[in-house]
């Protein structure tokens, strides 16, 4: 695939995140299939591992997941200019849509069956998108018994014990560090030059 210009990259960043913000409903997780399709599969600007790193990072820092994702992808693809293009793209449609809704909201009937039907369809579609994203991430992340155990514990804590997700994520970090330290300790030390074999 031929290398495209820097300005073209900025336009793709702006256009993609503007399209995401205008058309993809359901929060940060619902945008993942679009981000993966555009920046990983179509243009090969991000690897699958970078997308997984992005999801881990944007969930642990304050802010809106979609905006944090735009900043991460923009920085990876085109540096500081990419940050500005992606962030402006993801924010502009939302601001315009909220302004229009605020102008006409007093005249909307919350019991309108057509409006309620549209929202029911959107909610069902978003549920499918989030489920598909979770399934794809699970196939890429869960590779050893450690990842399976952490995922199972997280599910139990969040679903059954109703623990706040932020505490589950913060608790998983030191456990992951300890596991990495344990794994490094199991590796044999490199042989010194001149040592007997």
PDB file of C-alpha atoms in Angstrom:
ATOM      1  CA  UNK A   1       0.000   0.000   0.000  1.00  0.00           C
ATOM      2  CA  UNK A   2       1.579   3.356  -1.002  1.00  0.00           C
ATOM      3  CA  UNK A   3       2.459   5.814   1.746  1.00  0.00           C
ATOM      4  CA  UNK A   4      -0.039   8.653   1.965  1.00  0.00           C
ATOM      5  CA  UNK A   5       0.791  12.250   2.819  1.00  0.00           C
ATOM      6  CA  UNK A   6       0.720  13.705   6.319  1.00  0.00           C
ATOM      7  CA  UNK A   7      -2.250  15.935   5.453  1.00  0.00           C
ATOM      8  CA  UNK A   8      -4.169  12.959   4.121  1.00  0.00           C
ATOM      9  CA  UNK A   9      -3.563  11.171   7.418  1.00  0.00           C
ATOM     10  CA  UNK A  10      -4.918  14.184   9.293  1.00  0.00           C
ATOM     11  CA  UNK A  11      -8.013  14.191   7.091  1.00  0.00           C
ATOM     12  CA  UNK A  12      -8.577  10.438   7.641  1.00  0.00           C
ATOM     13  CA  UNK A  13      -8.230  10.946  11.402  1.00  0.00           C
ATOM     14  CA  UNK A  14     -10.645  13.875  11.442  1.00  0.00           C
ATOM     15  CA  UNK A  15     -13.189  12.247   9.114  1.00  0.00           C
ATOM     16  CA  UNK A  16     -13.119   8.839  10.819  1.00  0.00           C
ATOM     17  CA  UNK A  17     -13.586  10.193  14.334  1.00  0.00           C
ATOM     18  CA  UNK A  18     -16.218  12.693  13.175  1.00  0.00           C
ATOM     19  CA  UNK A  19     -18.098   9.786  11.571  1.00  0.00           C
ATOM     20  CA  UNK A  20     -17.718   7.760  14.765  1.00  0.00           C
ATOM     21  CA  UNK A  21     -19.018  10.594  16.932  1.00  0.00           C
ATOM     22  CA  UNK A  22     -21.948  11.301  14.606  1.00  0.00           C
ATOM     23  CA  UNK A  23     -23.085   7.752  13.863  1.00  0.00           C
ATOM     24  CA  UNK A  24     -21.794   5.319  16.495  1.00  0.00           C
ATOM     25  CA  UNK A  25     -23.999   5.298  19.584  1.00  0.00           C
ATOM     26  CA  UNK A  26     -23.161   3.467  22.791  1.00  0.00           C
ATOM     27  CA  UNK A  27     -19.971   4.894  24.207  1.00  0.00           C
ATOM     28  CA  UNK A  28     -16.302   4.087  23.867  1.00  0.00           C
ATOM     29  CA  UNK A  29     -16.572   0.330  23.452  1.00  0.00           C
ATOM     30  CA  UNK A  30     -18.892   0.651  20.467  1.00  0.00           C
ATOM     31  CA  UNK A  31     -16.280   2.641  18.518  1.00  0.00           C
ATOM     32  CA  UNK A  32     -13.684  -0.142  18.619  1.00  0.00           C
ATOM     33  CA  UNK A  33     -14.873  -2.035  15.519  1.00  0.00           C
ATOM     34  CA  UNK A  34     -14.710   1.168  13.437  1.00  0.00           C
ATOM     35  CA  UNK A  35     -11.277   2.135  14.794  1.00  0.00           C
ATOM     36  CA  UNK A  36      -9.960  -1.388  14.180  1.00  0.00           C
ATOM     37  CA  UNK A  37     -11.371  -1.528  10.643  1.00  0.00           C
ATOM     38  CA  UNK A  38     -10.005   1.905   9.603  1.00  0.00           C
ATOM     39  CA  UNK A  39      -6.653   2.146  11.350  1.00  0.00           C
ATOM     40  CA  UNK A  40      -5.598  -1.479  11.758  1.00  0.00           C
ATOM     41  CA  UNK A  41      -7.102  -3.516   8.902  1.00  0.00           C
ATOM     42  CA  UNK A  42      -7.570  -0.953   6.116  1.00  0.00           C
ATOM     43  CA  UNK A  43      -4.559   1.367   6.557  1.00  0.00           C
ATOM     44  CA  UNK A  44      -2.227  -0.753   8.759  1.00  0.00           C
ATOM     45  CA  UNK A  45      -1.370   2.279  10.907  1.00  0.00           C
ATOM     46  CA  UNK A  46      -1.959   0.444  14.194  1.00  0.00           C
ATOM     47  CA  UNK A  47      -1.309  -3.150  15.213  1.00  0.00           C
ATOM     48  CA  UNK A  48      -3.769  -5.288  17.141  1.00  0.00           C
ATOM     49  CA  UNK A  49      -1.454  -5.070  20.151  1.00  0.00           C
ATOM     50  CA  UNK A  50      -1.522  -1.259  20.013  1.00  0.00           C
ATOM     51  CA  UNK A  51      -5.336  -1.344  19.952  1.00  0.00           C
ATOM     52  CA  UNK A  52      -5.344  -3.573  23.033  1.00  0.00           C
ATOM     53  CA  UNK A  53      -2.878  -1.237  24.760  1.00  0.00           C
ATOM     54  CA  UNK A  54      -5.156   1.668  23.833  1.00  0.00           C
ATOM     55  CA  UNK A  55      -8.169   0.025  25.476  1.00  0.00           C
ATOM     56  CA  UNK A  56      -6.225  -0.654  28.648  1.00  0.00           C
ATOM     57  CA  UNK A  57      -4.884   2.887  28.763  1.00  0.00           C
ATOM     58  CA  UNK A  58      -8.044   4.842  27.955  1.00  0.00           C
ATOM     59  CA  UNK A  59      -9.999   2.979  30.638  1.00  0.00           C
ATOM     60  CA  UNK A  60      -7.521   3.848  33.379  1.00  0.00           C
ATOM     61  CA  UNK A  61      -7.272   7.607  32.753  1.00  0.00           C
ATOM     62  CA  UNK A  62     -10.053  10.123  33.429  1.00  0.00           C
ATOM     63  CA  UNK A  63     -12.192  11.340  30.549  1.00  0.00           C
ATOM     64  CA  UNK A  64     -14.489  10.111  27.821  1.00  0.00           C
ATOM     65  CA  UNK A  65     -13.315   6.838  26.253  1.00  0.00           C
ATOM     66  CA  UNK A  66     -14.041   8.010  22.691  1.00  0.00           C
ATOM     67  CA  UNK A  67     -12.030  11.219  23.154  1.00  0.00           C
ATOM     68  CA  UNK A  68      -9.168   9.426  24.901  1.00  0.00           C
ATOM     69  CA  UNK A  69      -9.118   6.866  22.083  1.00  0.00           C
ATOM     70  CA  UNK A  70      -9.012   9.643  19.475  1.00  0.00           C
ATOM     71  CA  UNK A  71      -6.048  11.269  21.221  1.00  0.00           C
ATOM     72  CA  UNK A  72      -4.196   7.947  21.467  1.00  0.00           C
ATOM     73  CA  UNK A  73      -4.790   6.993  17.834  1.00  0.00           C
ATOM     74  CA  UNK A  74      -4.042  10.531  16.594  1.00  0.00           C
ATOM     75  CA  UNK A  75      -0.713  10.569  18.434  1.00  0.00           C
ATOM     76  CA  UNK A  76       0.282   7.145  17.105  1.00  0.00           C
ATOM     77  CA  UNK A  77      -0.661   7.939  13.508  1.00  0.00           C
ATOM     78  CA  UNK A  78       0.410  11.573  13.025  1.00  0.00           C
ATOM     79  CA  UNK A  79       1.915  13.041  16.189  1.00  0.00           C
ATOM     80  CA  UNK A  80       0.635  16.287  17.673  1.00  0.00           C
ATOM     81  CA  UNK A  81      -1.235  17.245  14.504  1.00  0.00           C
ATOM     82  CA  UNK A  82      -2.968  13.872  14.644  1.00  0.00           C
ATOM     83  CA  UNK A  83      -4.056  14.557  18.218  1.00  0.00           C
ATOM     84  CA  UNK A  84      -5.671  17.836  17.160  1.00  0.00           C
ATOM     85  CA  UNK A  85      -7.344  16.364  14.059  1.00  0.00           C
ATOM     86  CA  UNK A  86      -8.755  13.314  15.847  1.00  0.00           C
ATOM     87  CA  UNK A  87      -9.855  15.222  18.965  1.00  0.00           C
ATOM     88  CA  UNK A  88     -11.548  17.949  16.910  1.00  0.00           C
ATOM     89  CA  UNK A  89     -13.224  15.304  14.751  1.00  0.00           C
ATOM     90  CA  UNK A  90     -14.594  13.362  17.726  1.00  0.00           C
ATOM     91  CA  UNK A  91     -15.845  16.488  19.532  1.00  0.00           C
ATOM     92  CA  UNK A  92     -17.406  18.522  16.691  1.00  0.00           C
ATOM     93  CA  UNK A  93     -20.416  16.303  15.804  1.00  0.00           C
ATOM     94  CA  UNK A  94     -21.314  15.783  19.454  1.00  0.00           C
ATOM     95  CA  UNK A  95     -21.315  19.516  20.131  1.00  0.00           C
ATOM     96  CA  UNK A  96     -23.434  20.228  17.039  1.00  0.00           C
ATOM     97  CA  UNK A  97     -25.893  17.404  17.797  1.00  0.00           C
ATOM     98  CA  UNK A  98     -26.313  18.506  21.421  1.00  0.00           C
ATOM     99  CA  UNK A  99     -26.930  22.096  20.271  1.00  0.00           C
ATOM    100  CA  UNK A 100     -29.666  20.939  17.871  1.00  0.00           C
ATOM    101  CA  UNK A 101     -31.249  18.671  20.497  1.00  0.00           C
ATOM    102  CA  UNK A 102     -31.180  21.479  23.068  1.00  0.00           C
ATOM    103  CA  UNK A 103     -32.973  23.754  20.603  1.00  0.00           C
ATOM    104  CA  UNK A 104     -35.791  21.270  19.891  1.00  0.00           C
ATOM    105  CA  UNK A 105     -35.868  19.217  23.120  1.00  0.00           C
ATOM    106  CA  UNK A 106     -38.834  21.056  24.707  1.00  0.00           C
ATOM    107  CA  UNK A 107     -40.974  20.072  21.688  1.00  0.00           C
ATOM    108  CA  UNK A 108     -40.062  16.352  21.756  1.00  0.00           C
ATOM    109  CA  UNK A 109     -42.642  13.929  23.129  1.00  0.00           C
ATOM    110  CA  UNK A 110     -40.813  11.377  25.344  1.00  0.00           C
ATOM    111  CA  UNK A 111     -43.737   8.941  24.896  1.00  0.00           C
ATOM    112  CA  UNK A 112     -43.649   9.044  21.096  1.00  0.00           C
ATOM    113  CA  UNK A 113     -43.758   5.357  19.978  1.00  0.00           C
ATOM    114  CA  UNK A 114     -41.579   6.068  16.916  1.00  0.00           C
ATOM    115  CA  UNK A 115     -38.893   7.706  19.068  1.00  0.00           C
ATOM    116  CA  UNK A 116     -39.039   4.927  21.678  1.00  0.00           C
ATOM    117  CA  UNK A 117     -38.855   2.298  18.917  1.00  0.00           C
ATOM    118  CA  UNK A 118     -35.793   3.951  17.403  1.00  0.00           C
ATOM    119  CA  UNK A 119     -34.015   3.953  20.770  1.00  0.00           C
ATOM    120  CA  UNK A 120     -34.881   0.299  21.362  1.00  0.00           C
ATOM    121  CA  UNK A 121     -33.337  -0.622  18.012  1.00  0.00           C
ATOM    122  CA  UNK A 122     -30.212   1.432  18.711  1.00  0.00           C
ATOM    123  CA  UNK A 123     -29.750  -0.109  22.171  1.00  0.00           C
ATOM    124  CA  UNK A 124     -30.005  -3.640  20.761  1.00  0.00           C
ATOM    125  CA  UNK A 125     -27.506  -2.827  18.004  1.00  0.00           C
ATOM    126  CA  UNK A 126     -25.034  -1.272  20.464  1.00  0.00           C
ATOM    127  CA  UNK A 127     -25.285  -4.351  22.689  1.00  0.00           C
ATOM    128  CA  UNK A 128     -24.255  -6.512  19.722  1.00  0.00           C
ATOM    129  CA  UNK A 129     -21.331  -4.186  18.877  1.00  0.00           C
ATOM    130  CA  UNK A 130     -20.015  -4.174  22.454  1.00  0.00           C
ATOM    131  CA  UNK A 131     -20.376  -7.976  22.691  1.00  0.00           C
ATOM    132  CA  UNK A 132     -18.501  -8.455  19.407  1.00  0.00           C
ATOM    133  CA  UNK A 133     -15.717  -6.132  20.600  1.00  0.00           C
ATOM    134  CA  UNK A 134     -15.417  -7.982  23.913  1.00  0.00           C
ATOM    135  CA  UNK A 135     -15.250 -11.333  22.086  1.00  0.00           C
ATOM    136  CA  UNK A 136     -12.509 -10.086  19.727  1.00  0.00           C
ATOM    137  CA  UNK A 137     -10.484  -8.673  22.617  1.00  0.00           C
ATOM    138  CA  UNK A 138     -10.874 -11.887  24.611  1.00  0.00           C
ATOM    139  CA  UNK A 139      -9.480 -13.964  21.738  1.00  0.00           C
ATOM    140  CA  UNK A 140      -6.405 -11.706  21.565  1.00  0.00           C
ATOM    141  CA  UNK A 141      -5.816 -11.167  25.301  1.00  0.00           C
ATOM    142  CA  UNK A 142      -6.689 -14.468  27.012  1.00  0.00           C
ATOM    143  CA  UNK A 143      -3.669 -16.587  26.124  1.00  0.00           C
ATOM    144  CA  UNK A 144      -2.625 -18.213  29.425  1.00  0.00           C
ATOM    145  CA  UNK A 145      -4.170 -19.415  32.669  1.00  0.00           C
ATOM    146  CA  UNK A 146      -3.229 -16.102  34.322  1.00  0.00           C
ATOM    147  CA  UNK A 147      -5.347 -13.998  31.950  1.00  0.00           C
ATOM    148  CA  UNK A 148      -8.288 -16.412  32.283  1.00  0.00           C
ATOM    149  CA  UNK A 149      -8.137 -16.279  36.093  1.00  0.00           C
ATOM    150  CA  UNK A 150      -7.953 -12.467  36.165  1.00  0.00           C
ATOM    151  CA  UNK A 151     -10.851 -12.182  33.704  1.00  0.00           C
ATOM    152  CA  UNK A 152     -12.968 -14.610  35.757  1.00  0.00           C
ATOM    153  CA  UNK A 153     -12.216 -12.800  39.025  1.00  0.00           C
ATOM    154  CA  UNK A 154     -13.068  -9.460  37.404  1.00  0.00           C
ATOM    155  CA  UNK A 155     -16.395 -10.830  36.144  1.00  0.00           C
ATOM    156  CA  UNK A 156     -17.294 -12.161  39.592  1.00  0.00           C
ATOM    157  CA  UNK A 157     -16.340  -8.894  41.313  1.00  0.00           C
ATOM    158  CA  UNK A 158     -18.247  -6.672  38.883  1.00  0.00           C
ATOM    159  CA  UNK A 159     -21.313  -8.834  38.127  1.00  0.00           C
ATOM    160  CA  UNK A 160     -21.937 -10.649  41.403  1.00  0.00           C
ATOM    161  CA  UNK A 161     -20.304  -8.513  44.090  1.00  0.00           C
ATOM    162  CA  UNK A 162     -21.087  -5.177  42.364  1.00  0.00           C
ATOM    163  CA  UNK A 163     -17.556  -3.805  42.876  1.00  0.00           C
ATOM    164  CA  UNK A 164     -16.874  -0.576  40.957  1.00  0.00           C
ATOM    165  CA  UNK A 165     -14.945  -1.376  37.720  1.00  0.00           C
ATOM    166  CA  UNK A 166     -12.292   1.259  38.455  1.00  0.00           C
ATOM    167  CA  UNK A 167     -11.301  -0.607  41.650  1.00  0.00           C
ATOM    168  CA  UNK A 168     -11.166  -3.899  39.754  1.00  0.00           C
ATOM    169  CA  UNK A 169      -8.854  -2.353  37.128  1.00  0.00           C
ATOM    170  CA  UNK A 170      -6.637  -0.739  39.779  1.00  0.00           C
ATOM    171  CA  UNK A 171      -6.463  -4.061  41.644  1.00  0.00           C
ATOM    172  CA  UNK A 172      -5.505  -5.974  38.500  1.00  0.00           C
ATOM    173  CA  UNK A 173      -2.492  -3.722  37.872  1.00  0.00           C
ATOM    174  CA  UNK A 174      -0.352  -4.760  40.881  1.00  0.00           C
ATOM    175  CA  UNK A 175      -1.368  -8.402  40.368  1.00  0.00           C
ATOM    176  CA  UNK A 176      -0.126  -8.160  36.775  1.00  0.00           C
ATOM    177  CA  UNK A 177       3.126  -6.557  37.951  1.00  0.00           C
ATOM    178  CA  UNK A 178       3.675  -9.314  40.522  1.00  0.00           C
ATOM    179  CA  UNK A 179       2.999 -11.983  37.895  1.00  0.00           C
ATOM    180  CA  UNK A 180       5.481 -10.334  35.484  1.00  0.00           C
ATOM    181  CA  UNK A 181       8.070 -10.191  38.301  1.00  0.00           C
ATOM    182  CA  UNK A 182       7.453 -13.883  39.025  1.00  0.00           C
ATOM    183  CA  UNK A 183       7.842 -14.763  35.331  1.00  0.00           C
ATOM    184  CA  UNK A 184      11.098 -12.804  35.068  1.00  0.00           C
ATOM    185  CA  UNK A 185      12.417 -14.623  38.152  1.00  0.00           C
ATOM    186  CA  UNK A 186      11.808 -17.982  36.470  1.00  0.00           C
ATOM    187  CA  UNK A 187      13.981 -17.128  33.469  1.00  0.00           C
ATOM    188  CA  UNK A 188      17.548 -18.518  33.664  1.00  0.00           C
ATOM    189  CA  UNK A 189      20.319 -15.956  34.012  1.00  0.00           C
ATOM    190  CA  UNK A 190      22.451 -15.478  30.881  1.00  0.00           C
ATOM    191  CA  UNK A 191      25.773 -17.311  30.987  1.00  0.00           C
ATOM    192  CA  UNK A 192      28.865 -15.151  31.569  1.00  0.00           C
ATOM    193  CA  UNK A 193      31.585 -15.001  28.940  1.00  0.00           C
ATOM    194  CA  UNK A 194      34.242 -17.540  29.729  1.00  0.00           C
ATOM    195  CA  UNK A 195      32.033 -19.465  32.147  1.00  0.00           C
ATOM    196  CA  UNK A 196      32.316 -23.218  32.142  1.00  0.00           C
ATOM    197  CA  UNK A 197      29.648 -25.052  30.173  1.00  0.00           C
TER     198      UNK A 197
END
